Coordinates of C-alpha atoms in Angstrom, one line a residue:
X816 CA 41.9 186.1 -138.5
X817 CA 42.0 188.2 -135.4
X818 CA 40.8 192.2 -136.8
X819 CA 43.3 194.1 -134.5
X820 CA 46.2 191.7 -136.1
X821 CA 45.0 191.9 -139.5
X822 CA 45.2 195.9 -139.0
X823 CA 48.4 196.1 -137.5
X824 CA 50.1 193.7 -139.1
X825 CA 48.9 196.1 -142.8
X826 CA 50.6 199.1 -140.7
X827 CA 53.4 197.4 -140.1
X828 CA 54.0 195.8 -143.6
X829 CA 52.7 198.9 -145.4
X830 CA 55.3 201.5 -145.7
X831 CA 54.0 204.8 -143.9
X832 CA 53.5 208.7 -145.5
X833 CA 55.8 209.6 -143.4
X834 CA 59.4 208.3 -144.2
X835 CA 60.5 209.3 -140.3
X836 CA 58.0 206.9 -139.1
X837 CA 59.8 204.5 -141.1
X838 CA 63.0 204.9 -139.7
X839 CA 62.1 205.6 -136.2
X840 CA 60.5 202.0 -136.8
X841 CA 63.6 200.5 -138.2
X842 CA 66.0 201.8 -135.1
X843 CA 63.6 200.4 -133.2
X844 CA 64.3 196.9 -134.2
X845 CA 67.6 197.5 -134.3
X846 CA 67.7 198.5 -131.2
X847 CA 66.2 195.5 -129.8
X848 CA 67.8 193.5 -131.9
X849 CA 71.0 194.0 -130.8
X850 CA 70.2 194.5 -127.3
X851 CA 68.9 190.7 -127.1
X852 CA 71.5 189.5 -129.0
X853 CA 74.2 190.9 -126.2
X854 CA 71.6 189.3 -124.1
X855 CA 72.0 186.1 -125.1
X856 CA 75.8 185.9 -125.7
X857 CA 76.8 187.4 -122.4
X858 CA 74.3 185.5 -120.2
X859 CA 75.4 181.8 -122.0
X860 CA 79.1 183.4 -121.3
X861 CA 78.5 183.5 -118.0
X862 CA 77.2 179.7 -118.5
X863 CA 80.3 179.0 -119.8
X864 CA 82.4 180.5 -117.3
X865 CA 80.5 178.4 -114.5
X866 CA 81.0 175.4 -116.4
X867 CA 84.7 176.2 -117.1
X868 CA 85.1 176.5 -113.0
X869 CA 83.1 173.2 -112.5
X870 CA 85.2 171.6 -114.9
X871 CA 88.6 173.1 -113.1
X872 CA 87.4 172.0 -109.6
X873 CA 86.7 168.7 -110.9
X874 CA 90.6 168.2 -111.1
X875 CA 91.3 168.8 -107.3
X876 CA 87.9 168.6 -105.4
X877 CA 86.1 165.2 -104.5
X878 CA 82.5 164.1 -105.4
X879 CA 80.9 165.2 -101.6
X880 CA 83.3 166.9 -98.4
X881 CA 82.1 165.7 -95.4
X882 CA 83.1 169.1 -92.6
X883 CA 81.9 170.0 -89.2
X884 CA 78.9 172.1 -89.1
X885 CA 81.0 174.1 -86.3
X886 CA 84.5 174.5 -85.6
X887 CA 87.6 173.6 -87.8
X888 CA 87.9 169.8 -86.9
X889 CA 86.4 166.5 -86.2
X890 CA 87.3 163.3 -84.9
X891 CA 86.4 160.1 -87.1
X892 CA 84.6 157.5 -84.7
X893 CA 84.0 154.3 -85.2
X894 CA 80.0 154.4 -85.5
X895 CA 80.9 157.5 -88.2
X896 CA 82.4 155.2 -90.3
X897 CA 80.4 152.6 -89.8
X898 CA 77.5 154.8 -91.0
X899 CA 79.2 156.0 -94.3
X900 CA 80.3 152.5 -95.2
X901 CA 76.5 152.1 -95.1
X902 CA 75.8 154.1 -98.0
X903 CA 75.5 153.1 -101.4
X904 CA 77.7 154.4 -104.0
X905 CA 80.8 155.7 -102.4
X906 CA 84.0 154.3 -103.9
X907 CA 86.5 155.7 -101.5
X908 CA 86.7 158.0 -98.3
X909 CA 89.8 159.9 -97.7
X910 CA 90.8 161.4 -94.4
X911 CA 92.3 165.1 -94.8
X912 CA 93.9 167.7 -92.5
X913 CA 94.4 170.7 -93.9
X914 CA 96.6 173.7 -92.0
X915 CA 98.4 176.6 -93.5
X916 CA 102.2 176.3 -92.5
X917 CA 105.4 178.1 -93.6
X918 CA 107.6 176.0 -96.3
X919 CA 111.4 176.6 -96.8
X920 CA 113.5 175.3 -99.6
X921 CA 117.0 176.1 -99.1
X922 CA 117.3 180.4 -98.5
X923 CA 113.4 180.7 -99.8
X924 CA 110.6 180.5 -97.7
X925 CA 106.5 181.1 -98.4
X926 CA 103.3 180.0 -96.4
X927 CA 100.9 177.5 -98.3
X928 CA 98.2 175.1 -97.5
X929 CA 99.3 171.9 -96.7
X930 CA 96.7 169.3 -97.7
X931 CA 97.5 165.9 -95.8
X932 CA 95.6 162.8 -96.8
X933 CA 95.6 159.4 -96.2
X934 CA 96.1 158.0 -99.7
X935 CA 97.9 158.7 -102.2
X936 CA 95.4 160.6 -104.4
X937 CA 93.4 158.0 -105.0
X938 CA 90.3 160.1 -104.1
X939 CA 92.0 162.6 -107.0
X940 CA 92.4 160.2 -110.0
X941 CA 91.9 163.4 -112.8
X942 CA 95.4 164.4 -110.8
X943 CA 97.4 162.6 -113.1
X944 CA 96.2 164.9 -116.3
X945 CA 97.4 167.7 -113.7
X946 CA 101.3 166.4 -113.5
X947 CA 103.6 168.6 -115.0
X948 CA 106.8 167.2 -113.5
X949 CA 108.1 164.0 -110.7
X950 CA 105.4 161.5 -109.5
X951 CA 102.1 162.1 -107.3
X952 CA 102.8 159.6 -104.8
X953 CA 102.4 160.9 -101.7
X954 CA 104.3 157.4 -99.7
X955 CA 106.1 154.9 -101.0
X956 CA 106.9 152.6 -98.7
X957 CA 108.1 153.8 -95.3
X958 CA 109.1 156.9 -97.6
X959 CA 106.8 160.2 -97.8
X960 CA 107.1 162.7 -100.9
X961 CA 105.5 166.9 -100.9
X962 CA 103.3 167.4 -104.1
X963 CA 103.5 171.0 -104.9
X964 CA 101.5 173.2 -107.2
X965 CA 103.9 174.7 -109.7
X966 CA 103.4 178.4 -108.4
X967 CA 104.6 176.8 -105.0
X968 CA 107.3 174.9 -106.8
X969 CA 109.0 178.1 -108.7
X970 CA 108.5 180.6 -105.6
X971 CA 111.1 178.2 -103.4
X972 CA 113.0 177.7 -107.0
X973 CA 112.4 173.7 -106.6
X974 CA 114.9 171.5 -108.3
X975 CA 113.1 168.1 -108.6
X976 CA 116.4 166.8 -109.7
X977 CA 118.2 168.0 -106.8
X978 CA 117.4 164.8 -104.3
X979 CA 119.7 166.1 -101.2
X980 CA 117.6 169.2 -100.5
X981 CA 114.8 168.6 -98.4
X982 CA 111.8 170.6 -98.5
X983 CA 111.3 172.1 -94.4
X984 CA 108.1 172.7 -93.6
X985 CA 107.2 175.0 -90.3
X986 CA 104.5 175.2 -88.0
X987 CA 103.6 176.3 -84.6
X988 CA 103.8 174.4 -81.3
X989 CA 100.5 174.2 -79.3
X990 CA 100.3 176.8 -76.5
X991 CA 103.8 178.3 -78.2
X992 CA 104.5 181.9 -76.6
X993 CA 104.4 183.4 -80.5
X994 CA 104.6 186.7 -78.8
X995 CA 108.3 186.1 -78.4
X996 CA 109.0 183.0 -80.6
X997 CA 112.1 180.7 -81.0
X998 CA 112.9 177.7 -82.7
X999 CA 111.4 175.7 -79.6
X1000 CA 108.2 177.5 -80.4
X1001 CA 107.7 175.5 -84.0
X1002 CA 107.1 172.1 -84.7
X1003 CA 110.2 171.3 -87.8
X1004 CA 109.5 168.2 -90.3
X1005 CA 111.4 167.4 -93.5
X1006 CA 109.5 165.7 -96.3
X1007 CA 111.4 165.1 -100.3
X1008 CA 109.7 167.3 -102.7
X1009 CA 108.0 164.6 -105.1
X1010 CA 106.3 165.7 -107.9
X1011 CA 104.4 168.7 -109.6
X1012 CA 100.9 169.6 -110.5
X1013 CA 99.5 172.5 -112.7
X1014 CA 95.6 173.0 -112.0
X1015 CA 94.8 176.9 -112.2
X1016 CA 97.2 179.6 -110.6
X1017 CA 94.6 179.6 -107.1
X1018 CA 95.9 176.0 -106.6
X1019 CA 99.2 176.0 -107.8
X1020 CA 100.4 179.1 -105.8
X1021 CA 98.8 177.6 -102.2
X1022 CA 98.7 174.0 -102.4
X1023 CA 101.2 171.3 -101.1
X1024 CA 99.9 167.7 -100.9
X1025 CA 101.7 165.7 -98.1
X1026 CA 100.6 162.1 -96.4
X1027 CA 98.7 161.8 -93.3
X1028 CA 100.9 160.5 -91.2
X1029 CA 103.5 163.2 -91.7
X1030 CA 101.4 165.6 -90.6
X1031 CA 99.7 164.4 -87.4
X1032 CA 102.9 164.8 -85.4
X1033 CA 103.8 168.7 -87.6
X1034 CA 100.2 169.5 -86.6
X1035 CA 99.7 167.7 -83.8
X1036 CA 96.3 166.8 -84.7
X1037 CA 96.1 164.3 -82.3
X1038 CA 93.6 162.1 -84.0
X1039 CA 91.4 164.8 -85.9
X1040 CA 90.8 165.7 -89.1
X1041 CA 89.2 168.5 -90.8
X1042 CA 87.3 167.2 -94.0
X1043 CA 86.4 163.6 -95.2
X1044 CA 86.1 163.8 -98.8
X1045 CA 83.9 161.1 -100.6
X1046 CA 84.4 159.7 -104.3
X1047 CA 81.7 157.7 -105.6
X1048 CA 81.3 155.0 -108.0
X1049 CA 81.1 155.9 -111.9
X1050 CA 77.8 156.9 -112.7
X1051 CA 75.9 157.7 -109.1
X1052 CA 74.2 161.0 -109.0
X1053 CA 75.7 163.2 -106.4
X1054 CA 72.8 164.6 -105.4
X1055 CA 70.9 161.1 -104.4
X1056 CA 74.5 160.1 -102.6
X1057 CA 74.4 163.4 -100.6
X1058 CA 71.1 163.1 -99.8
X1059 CA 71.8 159.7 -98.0
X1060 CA 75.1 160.7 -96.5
X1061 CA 73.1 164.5 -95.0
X1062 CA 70.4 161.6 -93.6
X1063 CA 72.6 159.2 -91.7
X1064 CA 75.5 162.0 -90.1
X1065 CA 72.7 164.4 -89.0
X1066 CA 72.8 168.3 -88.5
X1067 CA 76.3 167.8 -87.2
X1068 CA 77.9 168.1 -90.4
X1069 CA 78.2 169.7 -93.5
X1070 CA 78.1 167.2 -96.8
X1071 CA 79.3 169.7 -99.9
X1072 CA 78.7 168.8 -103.2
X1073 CA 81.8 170.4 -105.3
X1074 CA 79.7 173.7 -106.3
X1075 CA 79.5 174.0 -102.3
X1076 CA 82.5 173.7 -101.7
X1077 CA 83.1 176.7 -103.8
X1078 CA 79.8 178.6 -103.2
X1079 CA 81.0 181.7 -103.1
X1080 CA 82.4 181.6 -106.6
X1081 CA 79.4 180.2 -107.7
X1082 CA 77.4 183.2 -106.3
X1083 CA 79.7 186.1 -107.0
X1084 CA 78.7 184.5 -110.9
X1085 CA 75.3 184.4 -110.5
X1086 CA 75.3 187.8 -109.1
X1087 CA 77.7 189.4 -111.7
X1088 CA 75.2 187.9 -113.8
X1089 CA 72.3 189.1 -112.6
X1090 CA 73.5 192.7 -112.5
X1091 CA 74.7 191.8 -116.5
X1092 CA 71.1 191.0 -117.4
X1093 CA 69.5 194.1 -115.4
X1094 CA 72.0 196.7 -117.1
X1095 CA 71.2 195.1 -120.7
X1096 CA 67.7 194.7 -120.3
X1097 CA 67.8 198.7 -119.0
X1098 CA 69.5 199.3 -122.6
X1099 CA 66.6 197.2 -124.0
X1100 CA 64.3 199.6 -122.9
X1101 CA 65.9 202.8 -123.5
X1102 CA 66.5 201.5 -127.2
X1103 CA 62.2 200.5 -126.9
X1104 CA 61.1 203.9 -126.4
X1105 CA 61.8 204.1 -130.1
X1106 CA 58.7 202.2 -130.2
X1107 CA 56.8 204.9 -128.2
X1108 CA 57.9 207.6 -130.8
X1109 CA 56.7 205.7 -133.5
X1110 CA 53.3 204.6 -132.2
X1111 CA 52.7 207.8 -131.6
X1112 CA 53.3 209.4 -134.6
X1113 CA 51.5 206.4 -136.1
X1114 CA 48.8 207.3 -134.1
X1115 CA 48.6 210.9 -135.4
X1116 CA 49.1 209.6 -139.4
X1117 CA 46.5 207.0 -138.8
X1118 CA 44.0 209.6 -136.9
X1119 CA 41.5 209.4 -140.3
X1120 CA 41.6 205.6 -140.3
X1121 CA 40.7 205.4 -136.4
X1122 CA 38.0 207.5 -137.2
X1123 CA 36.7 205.5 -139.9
X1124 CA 36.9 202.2 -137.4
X1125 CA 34.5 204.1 -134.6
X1126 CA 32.2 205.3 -137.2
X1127 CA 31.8 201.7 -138.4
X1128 CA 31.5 200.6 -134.9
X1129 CA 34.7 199.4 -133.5
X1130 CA 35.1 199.6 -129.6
X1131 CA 38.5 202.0 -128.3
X1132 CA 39.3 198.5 -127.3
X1133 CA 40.1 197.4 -130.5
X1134 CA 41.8 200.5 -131.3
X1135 CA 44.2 199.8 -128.6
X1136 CA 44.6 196.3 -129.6
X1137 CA 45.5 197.4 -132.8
X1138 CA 48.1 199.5 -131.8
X1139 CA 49.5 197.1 -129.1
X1140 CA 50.1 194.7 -132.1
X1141 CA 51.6 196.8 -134.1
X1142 CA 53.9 197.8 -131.2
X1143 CA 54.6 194.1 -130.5
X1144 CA 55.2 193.3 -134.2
X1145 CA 57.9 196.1 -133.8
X1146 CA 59.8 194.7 -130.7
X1147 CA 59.2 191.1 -131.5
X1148 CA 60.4 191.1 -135.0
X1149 CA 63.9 193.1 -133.3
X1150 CA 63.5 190.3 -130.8
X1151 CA 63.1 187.3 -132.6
X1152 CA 66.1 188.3 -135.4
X1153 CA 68.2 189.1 -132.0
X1154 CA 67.5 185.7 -130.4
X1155 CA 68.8 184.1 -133.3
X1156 CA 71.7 185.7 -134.2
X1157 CA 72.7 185.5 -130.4
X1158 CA 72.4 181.8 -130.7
X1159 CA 74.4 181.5 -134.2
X1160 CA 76.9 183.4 -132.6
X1161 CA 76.8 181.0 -129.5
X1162 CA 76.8 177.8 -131.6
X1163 CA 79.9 179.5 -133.8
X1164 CA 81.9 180.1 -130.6
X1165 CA 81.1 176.5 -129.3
X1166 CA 81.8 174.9 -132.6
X1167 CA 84.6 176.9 -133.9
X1168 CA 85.9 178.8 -131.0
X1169 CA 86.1 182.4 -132.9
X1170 CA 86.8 184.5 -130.1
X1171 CA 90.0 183.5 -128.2
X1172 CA 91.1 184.4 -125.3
X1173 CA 94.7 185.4 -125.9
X1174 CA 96.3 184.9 -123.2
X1175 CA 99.5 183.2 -121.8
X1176 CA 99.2 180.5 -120.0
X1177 CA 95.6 180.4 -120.4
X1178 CA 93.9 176.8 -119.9
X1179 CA 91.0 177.4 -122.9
X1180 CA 92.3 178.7 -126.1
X1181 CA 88.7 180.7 -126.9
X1182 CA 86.0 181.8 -124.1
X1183 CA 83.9 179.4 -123.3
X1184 CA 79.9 179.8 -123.8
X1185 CA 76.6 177.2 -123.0
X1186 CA 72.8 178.7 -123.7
X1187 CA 70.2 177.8 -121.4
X1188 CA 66.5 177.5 -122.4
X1189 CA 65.9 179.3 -118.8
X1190 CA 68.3 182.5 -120.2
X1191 CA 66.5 182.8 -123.5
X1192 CA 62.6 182.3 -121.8
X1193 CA 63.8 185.2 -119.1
X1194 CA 65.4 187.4 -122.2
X1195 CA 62.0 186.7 -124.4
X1196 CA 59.4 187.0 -121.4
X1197 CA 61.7 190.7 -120.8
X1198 CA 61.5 192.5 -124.6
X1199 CA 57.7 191.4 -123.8
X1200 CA 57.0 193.5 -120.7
X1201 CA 59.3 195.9 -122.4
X1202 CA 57.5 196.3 -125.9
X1203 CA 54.1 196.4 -124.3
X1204 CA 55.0 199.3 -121.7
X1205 CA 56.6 201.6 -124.1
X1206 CA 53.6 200.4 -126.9
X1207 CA 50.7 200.9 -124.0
X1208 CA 50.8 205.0 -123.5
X1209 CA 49.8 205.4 -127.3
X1210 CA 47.7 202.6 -127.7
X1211 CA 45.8 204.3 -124.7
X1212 CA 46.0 207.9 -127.1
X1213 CA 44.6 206.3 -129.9
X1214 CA 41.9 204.8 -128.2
X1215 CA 41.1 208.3 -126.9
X1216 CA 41.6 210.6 -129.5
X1217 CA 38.1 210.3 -131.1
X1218 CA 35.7 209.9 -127.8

């Protein structure tokens, strides 16, 4: 067995001469303890969260969103489509247009996003577990129906029972003089209010669905479209799809896969994250200098037996070694007891949901939480660059004290 473990695994198990050495040692571990435990329940938190929001997208956002690489809008050419019909493994293409606009329902009034599409939500199937009230067809016939998010629905106090009141939707004429506007100055549709749909508050307070070909003449879009959005067959990998579809439309366009299209989300998370595991792992090591204050006083108890090692020809090498282990038994037995309890209390919370989130209206009844074998290597590889800085300075005395 390695000598320097052998030693410092007797300090540590042996109880010290000194009682406060004891303790200091025992807060140590504590202190780490607990500091990698918060570690790894707020960083698989954060895994959570971002699986939460992919799950939530899921509902409204397609597989890949085809969008110019410059300005707002596109038109769809022949040899575009011929190219995408090329690819294997998309199901469906939808043609969108999406504008804001100013909605009226009888005396109230608000401004939304009108989505307009070409189908009626086919490229949206998980919709249906969305509908909270009315159909989601968007035409029927020669007849075209609104889809409104409930936030959208109760700020215009929607009746869908009421079937005389139209729902008016408002938007400006191309060139209008908006400096001194007029009803001239506004392009004026009516559409019947359809159905309902309940996602998360950020869609249902913005989002009105409406059919294509209601819109190109309210937005005069004369033949353009802002997005194509792609859903591919069960089972295709988004990423090989994308690939293919980024190859045959060039640097033109943009192809988003769904945490693109909300990338900024995605990095505000990673960020909030980063910043989380930076401010815990500074706790860490204000908790680790513990570790210094005991080394060193074990250094000082232990002066007779360092002594007794050079007389019998040990190298300050070995000295240090010895006192790096017992340093790293310190922080690695906090660490290790930490790491699991913070993934007992992760699997709990998975399993059994134990912390909710009590909240009304919430869409989870407890937080959600994933752990990552990438999140528990970066909190193990940290308490080890921790416990070895605060363990080196009296290693480094100990070796000395006797030359």
């Amino acid at each position: 067995m390695n000598l320097a473990f052998l030693v410092a695994r007797r300090y540590f198990l042996t109880k010290k001469k000194t009682s406060f050495i004891n303790l200091i040692a025992i807060i140590s571990m504590l202190g780490v303890c607990i500091g990698t435990m918060a570690l790894v329940v707020v960083l698989s938190v954060f895994n959570g969260l971002e699986d939460f929001n992919r799950q939530l997208f899921k509902t409204f956002d397609a597989d890949l969103r085809i969008v110019p690489a410059s300005g707002k809008n596109f038109r769809v050419t022949d040899s575009l489509w011929t190219e995408l019909k090329k690819i294997q493994g998309i199901k469906h293409i939808t043609q969108v247009y999406e504008e804001n606009a100013l909605v009226q329902y009888g005396d109230q009034r608000t401004v939304v996003t009108i989505k307009a599409m070409d189908d009626n939500l086919q490229s949206h199937p998980e919709m249906d577990t969305a509908r909270i009230a009315g159909s989601l067809i968007l035409q029927q016939q020669q007849q075209n129906f609104a889809v409104l998010g409930i936030g959208v629905a109760r700020m215009l106090g929607l009746r869908p029972e009421d079937p005389l009141t139209p729902l008016e939707i408002w938007y400006p004429r191309r060139n209008a003089n908006l400096a001194a506007p007029g009803l001239d100055a506004f392009n004026q549709a009516n559409i019947q209010p359809g159905g309902i749909f309940s996602i998360e508050q950020t869609f249902d307070d913005q989002y009105v669905f409406v059919p294509l070909r209601f819109a190109e003449d309210l937005f005069e879009t004369d033949g353009k479209r802002t997005a194509l959005e792609l859903q591919l067959q069960p089972g295709m990998a988004v990423e090989s799809v994308q690939k293919q579809v980024k190859t045959a439309l060039g640097s033109t366009f943009k192809v988003q896969n769904p945490d693109e299209q909300h990338a900024s989300l995605f990095r505000a998370i990673q960020i909030e994250k980063l910043f989380v595991f930076i401010t815990l792992t500074l706790i860490v090591a204000i908790a680790s200098f513990n570790i210094y204050f005991s080394l060193s006083m074990l250094a000082i108890e232990k002066k007779s037996d360092v002594a007794t090692l050079l007389a019998l020809g040990a190298w300050p090498g070995l000295i240090r070694r010895i006192f790096l282990t017992e340093g790293a038994l310190v922080g690695f037995s906090g660490a290790l007891v930490g790491l699991l309890a913070g993934i007992g209390i992760c699997w709990l919370q998975q399993e059994y949901g134990l912390v909710k989130m009590e909240l009304v209206g919430s869409l989870v009844d407890a937080y959600p939480v994933r752990m990552q074998m990438f999140d528990l290597i970066g909190v193990t590889v940290a308490i080890i660059i921790i416990t070895l800085a605060a363990s080196w300075m009296p290693a480094q005395k100990a070796a000395k004290q006797e030359l």
